[in-house]
């Protein structure tokens, strides 16, 4: 996005090296405070329609948002799940996961539980392809990382809910 865009500020300090991720939220007074969660956008090109599109696909009027540093608030659940889903390495998962709310963690646990149930059913039938196994392993790895980061945050006094 161009220099006049609120998304043109430098990338957050904690964003993984080499990525072009911006965290943003509505400016104060635009929406209720409970709606001012951190959203995530990729890229730096200015949109033609004056909007910023989050990684979860939601569009925001550019003039209504401000760039934030990662961790300056609670993350948007859909954006967080997309960021977690795209991470190829544990190092790519942003530190903001220590702020994953309990309800988001519950959703992640349920997704893993469903994937495990599906695996149990299909393995017995001999119908569980490699790509499904890799997808399950990735979900388990991400869940494990989120649990470890949350536990560490809670132990060090930066706890979540």
Short mmCIF file of N, CA, C and O in Angstrom, two decimals, residues 14 23-25 36-39 68-81 84 93-106 108 142 145-161:
data_model
loop_
_atom_site.label_atom_id
_atom_site.label_comp_id
_atom_site.label_asym_id
_atom_site.label_seq_id
_atom_site.Cartn_x
_atom_site.Cartn_y
_atom_site.Cartn_z
N UNK A 14 7.65 -8.19 15.81
CA UNK A 14 7.63 -9.62 16.09
C UNK A 14 7.18 -10.46 14.90
O UNK A 14 7.04 -11.66 15.01
N UNK A 23 -0.42 -6.10 11.17
CA UNK A 23 -1.51 -6.25 12.12
C UNK A 23 -2.21 -4.90 12.20
O UNK A 23 -1.55 -3.85 12.24
N UNK A 24 -3.51 -4.89 12.21
CA UNK A 24 -4.26 -3.65 12.25
C UNK A 24 -5.58 -3.85 12.98
O UNK A 24 -6.01 -4.98 13.21
N UNK A 25 -6.21 -2.76 13.35
CA UNK A 25 -7.54 -2.81 13.97
C UNK A 25 -8.25 -1.50 13.67
O UNK A 25 -7.65 -0.53 13.21
N UNK A 36 -12.58 -4.04 18.40
CA UNK A 36 -11.26 -3.53 18.01
C UNK A 36 -10.19 -4.60 18.19
O UNK A 36 -9.17 -4.39 18.83
N UNK A 37 -10.42 -5.76 17.62
CA UNK A 37 -9.44 -6.85 17.70
C UNK A 37 -8.41 -6.68 16.60
O UNK A 37 -8.64 -5.99 15.61
N UNK A 38 -7.27 -7.35 16.77
CA UNK A 38 -6.21 -7.28 15.77
C UNK A 38 -6.52 -8.17 14.59
O UNK A 38 -6.80 -9.36 14.75
N UNK A 39 -6.47 -7.59 13.41
CA UNK A 39 -6.63 -8.34 12.17
C UNK A 39 -5.27 -8.39 11.49
O UNK A 39 -4.39 -7.59 11.80
N UNK A 68 -0.99 -1.71 13.95
CA UNK A 68 -0.63 -2.03 15.34
C UNK A 68 0.54 -2.99 15.34
O UNK A 68 0.81 -3.65 14.35
N UNK A 69 1.18 -3.07 16.48
CA UNK A 69 2.20 -4.10 16.66
C UNK A 69 1.50 -5.37 17.10
O UNK A 69 0.48 -5.32 17.78
N UNK A 70 2.07 -6.45 16.71
CA UNK A 70 1.54 -7.74 17.13
C UNK A 70 1.50 -7.78 18.65
O UNK A 70 2.44 -7.37 19.32
N UNK A 71 0.37 -8.22 19.19
CA UNK A 71 0.24 -8.33 20.63
C UNK A 71 -0.37 -7.11 21.30
O UNK A 71 -0.55 -7.10 22.51
N UNK A 72 -0.73 -6.08 20.52
CA UNK A 72 -1.34 -4.87 21.10
C UNK A 72 -2.83 -5.06 21.36
O UNK A 72 -3.55 -4.08 21.47
N UNK A 73 -3.27 -6.25 21.42
CA UNK A 73 -4.68 -6.52 21.67
C UNK A 73 -4.98 -7.96 21.34
O UNK A 73 -4.12 -8.71 20.88
N UNK A 74 -6.22 -8.32 21.57
CA UNK A 74 -6.65 -9.69 21.27
C UNK A 74 -6.75 -9.86 19.76
O UNK A 74 -7.23 -8.98 19.05
N UNK A 75 -6.29 -11.00 19.25
CA UNK A 75 -6.35 -11.22 17.80
C UNK A 75 -7.75 -11.62 17.35
O UNK A 75 -8.52 -12.21 18.10
N UNK A 76 -8.06 -11.30 16.11
CA UNK A 76 -9.29 -11.77 15.46
C UNK A 76 -9.14 -13.28 15.30
O UNK A 76 -8.12 -13.77 14.81
N UNK A 77 -10.14 -14.02 15.73
CA UNK A 77 -10.05 -15.49 15.70
C UNK A 77 -9.87 -16.01 14.27
O UNK A 77 -8.97 -16.80 14.01
N UNK A 78 -10.70 -15.60 13.29
CA UNK A 78 -10.48 -16.11 11.93
C UNK A 78 -9.09 -15.77 11.38
O UNK A 78 -8.45 -16.62 10.76
N UNK A 79 -8.60 -14.56 11.62
CA UNK A 79 -7.26 -14.20 11.14
C UNK A 79 -6.20 -15.07 11.81
O UNK A 79 -5.28 -15.56 11.15
N UNK A 80 -6.34 -15.25 13.11
CA UNK A 80 -5.37 -16.06 13.84
C UNK A 80 -5.34 -17.49 13.31
O UNK A 80 -4.28 -18.07 13.11
N UNK A 81 -6.51 -18.05 13.05
CA UNK A 81 -6.56 -19.42 12.54
C UNK A 81 -5.93 -19.52 11.15
O UNK A 81 -5.26 -20.50 10.84
N UNK A 84 -2.13 -19.30 11.69
CA UNK A 84 -1.65 -20.59 12.20
C UNK A 84 -1.67 -21.65 11.10
O UNK A 84 -0.76 -22.46 10.99
N UNK A 93 4.99 -19.13 13.50
CA UNK A 93 3.77 -18.86 14.26
C UNK A 93 4.04 -17.65 15.14
O UNK A 93 4.98 -17.64 15.93
N UNK A 94 3.24 -16.60 15.01
CA UNK A 94 3.53 -15.37 15.73
C UNK A 94 3.36 -15.50 17.24
O UNK A 94 2.55 -16.29 17.71
N UNK A 95 4.10 -14.70 18.01
CA UNK A 95 3.99 -14.74 19.46
C UNK A 95 2.60 -14.40 19.97
O UNK A 95 2.27 -14.70 21.10
N UNK A 96 1.77 -13.76 19.15
CA UNK A 96 0.43 -13.39 19.58
C UNK A 96 -0.40 -14.62 19.98
O UNK A 96 -1.41 -14.49 20.64
N UNK A 97 0.08 -15.82 19.63
CA UNK A 97 -0.68 -17.02 20.02
C UNK A 97 -0.75 -17.17 21.53
O UNK A 97 -1.64 -17.85 22.03
N UNK A 98 0.14 -16.51 22.27
CA UNK A 98 0.03 -16.59 23.73
C UNK A 98 -1.24 -15.92 24.22
O UNK A 98 -1.65 -16.13 25.35
N UNK A 99 -1.87 -15.13 23.37
CA UNK A 99 -3.10 -14.45 23.73
C UNK A 99 -4.34 -15.14 23.16
O UNK A 99 -5.41 -14.57 23.14
N UNK A 100 -4.18 -16.35 22.67
CA UNK A 100 -5.32 -17.08 22.12
C UNK A 100 -6.36 -17.25 23.22
O UNK A 100 -6.08 -17.83 24.26
N UNK A 101 -7.56 -16.71 23.01
CA UNK A 101 -8.60 -16.85 24.03
C UNK A 101 -9.04 -18.30 24.19
O UNK A 101 -8.87 -19.13 23.28
N UNK A 102 -9.62 -18.59 25.33
CA UNK A 102 -10.05 -19.95 25.63
C UNK A 102 -11.04 -20.49 24.60
O UNK A 102 -10.98 -21.66 24.23
N UNK A 103 -11.94 -19.63 24.09
CA UNK A 103 -12.91 -20.13 23.12
C UNK A 103 -12.25 -20.50 21.79
O UNK A 103 -12.64 -21.46 21.13
N UNK A 104 -11.20 -19.79 21.41
CA UNK A 104 -10.45 -20.13 20.20
C UNK A 104 -9.71 -21.45 20.41
O UNK A 104 -9.69 -22.30 19.52
N UNK A 105 -9.11 -21.60 21.57
CA UNK A 105 -8.44 -22.85 21.88
C UNK A 105 -9.43 -24.01 21.84
O UNK A 105 -9.12 -25.08 21.33
N UNK A 106 -10.62 -23.77 22.34
CA UNK A 106 -11.66 -24.81 22.31
C UNK A 106 -12.00 -25.21 20.87
O UNK A 106 -12.19 -26.39 20.58
N UNK A 108 -9.95 -24.97 18.27
CA UNK A 108 -8.79 -25.73 17.78
C UNK A 108 -8.83 -27.16 18.30
O UNK A 108 -8.56 -28.11 17.55
N UNK A 142 0.44 -27.55 15.39
CA UNK A 142 0.01 -26.19 15.70
C UNK A 142 -0.68 -26.12 17.07
O UNK A 142 -0.43 -25.21 17.86
N UNK A 145 1.89 -26.37 19.76
CA UNK A 145 2.63 -25.12 19.92
C UNK A 145 1.79 -24.08 20.67
O UNK A 145 2.28 -23.41 21.58
N UNK A 146 0.53 -23.94 20.31
CA UNK A 146 -0.35 -22.98 20.98
C UNK A 146 -0.45 -23.31 22.47
O UNK A 146 -0.36 -22.44 23.33
N UNK A 147 -0.61 -24.60 22.79
CA UNK A 147 -0.70 -25.00 24.19
C UNK A 147 0.59 -24.69 24.94
O UNK A 147 0.55 -24.19 26.07
N UNK A 148 1.74 -24.95 24.32
CA UNK A 148 3.02 -24.65 24.96
C UNK A 148 3.20 -23.15 25.18
O UNK A 148 3.63 -22.73 26.26
N UNK A 149 2.89 -22.35 24.18
CA UNK A 149 3.06 -20.90 24.30
C UNK A 149 2.11 -20.34 25.36
O UNK A 149 2.51 -19.52 26.18
N UNK A 150 0.87 -20.81 25.35
CA UNK A 150 -0.09 -20.35 26.38
C UNK A 150 0.38 -20.75 27.78
O UNK A 150 0.31 -19.95 28.70
N UNK A 151 0.84 -21.97 27.93
CA UNK A 151 1.30 -22.43 29.24
C UNK A 151 2.50 -21.60 29.72
O UNK A 151 2.56 -21.20 30.88
N UNK A 152 3.42 -21.32 28.79
CA UNK A 152 4.57 -20.51 29.16
C UNK A 152 4.13 -19.10 29.58
O UNK A 152 4.63 -18.56 30.57
N UNK A 153 3.20 -18.52 28.82
CA UNK A 153 2.70 -17.19 29.16
C UNK A 153 2.02 -17.19 30.52
O UNK A 153 2.18 -16.25 31.30
N UNK A 154 1.27 -18.23 30.81
CA UNK A 154 0.58 -18.31 32.10
C UNK A 154 1.58 -18.47 33.25
O UNK A 154 1.42 -17.86 34.30
N UNK A 155 2.61 -19.28 33.03
CA UNK A 155 3.64 -19.48 34.06
C UNK A 155 4.43 -18.21 34.34
O UNK A 155 4.83 -17.94 35.46
N UNK A 156 4.66 -17.43 33.27
CA UNK A 156 5.49 -16.23 33.43
C UNK A 156 4.66 -14.99 33.78
O UNK A 156 5.18 -13.89 33.75
N UNK A 157 3.39 -15.19 34.09
CA UNK A 157 2.57 -14.08 34.53
C UNK A 157 1.89 -13.30 33.43
O UNK A 157 1.17 -12.37 33.68
N UNK A 158 2.13 -13.68 32.19
CA UNK A 158 1.46 -12.99 31.07
C UNK A 158 0.27 -13.78 30.62
O UNK A 158 -0.10 -13.73 29.47
N UNK A 159 -0.34 -14.52 31.54
CA UNK A 159 -1.38 -15.49 31.24
C UNK A 159 -2.52 -15.01 30.39
O UNK A 159 -2.74 -13.83 30.21
N UNK A 160 -3.22 -15.97 29.86
CA UNK A 160 -4.41 -15.70 29.08
C UNK A 160 -5.58 -15.79 30.02
O UNK A 160 -5.45 -15.57 31.20
N UNK A 161 -6.72 -16.14 29.53
CA UNK A 161 -7.92 -16.20 30.36
C UNK A 161 -7.85 -17.26 31.42
O UNK A 161 -7.31 -18.28 31.28
#
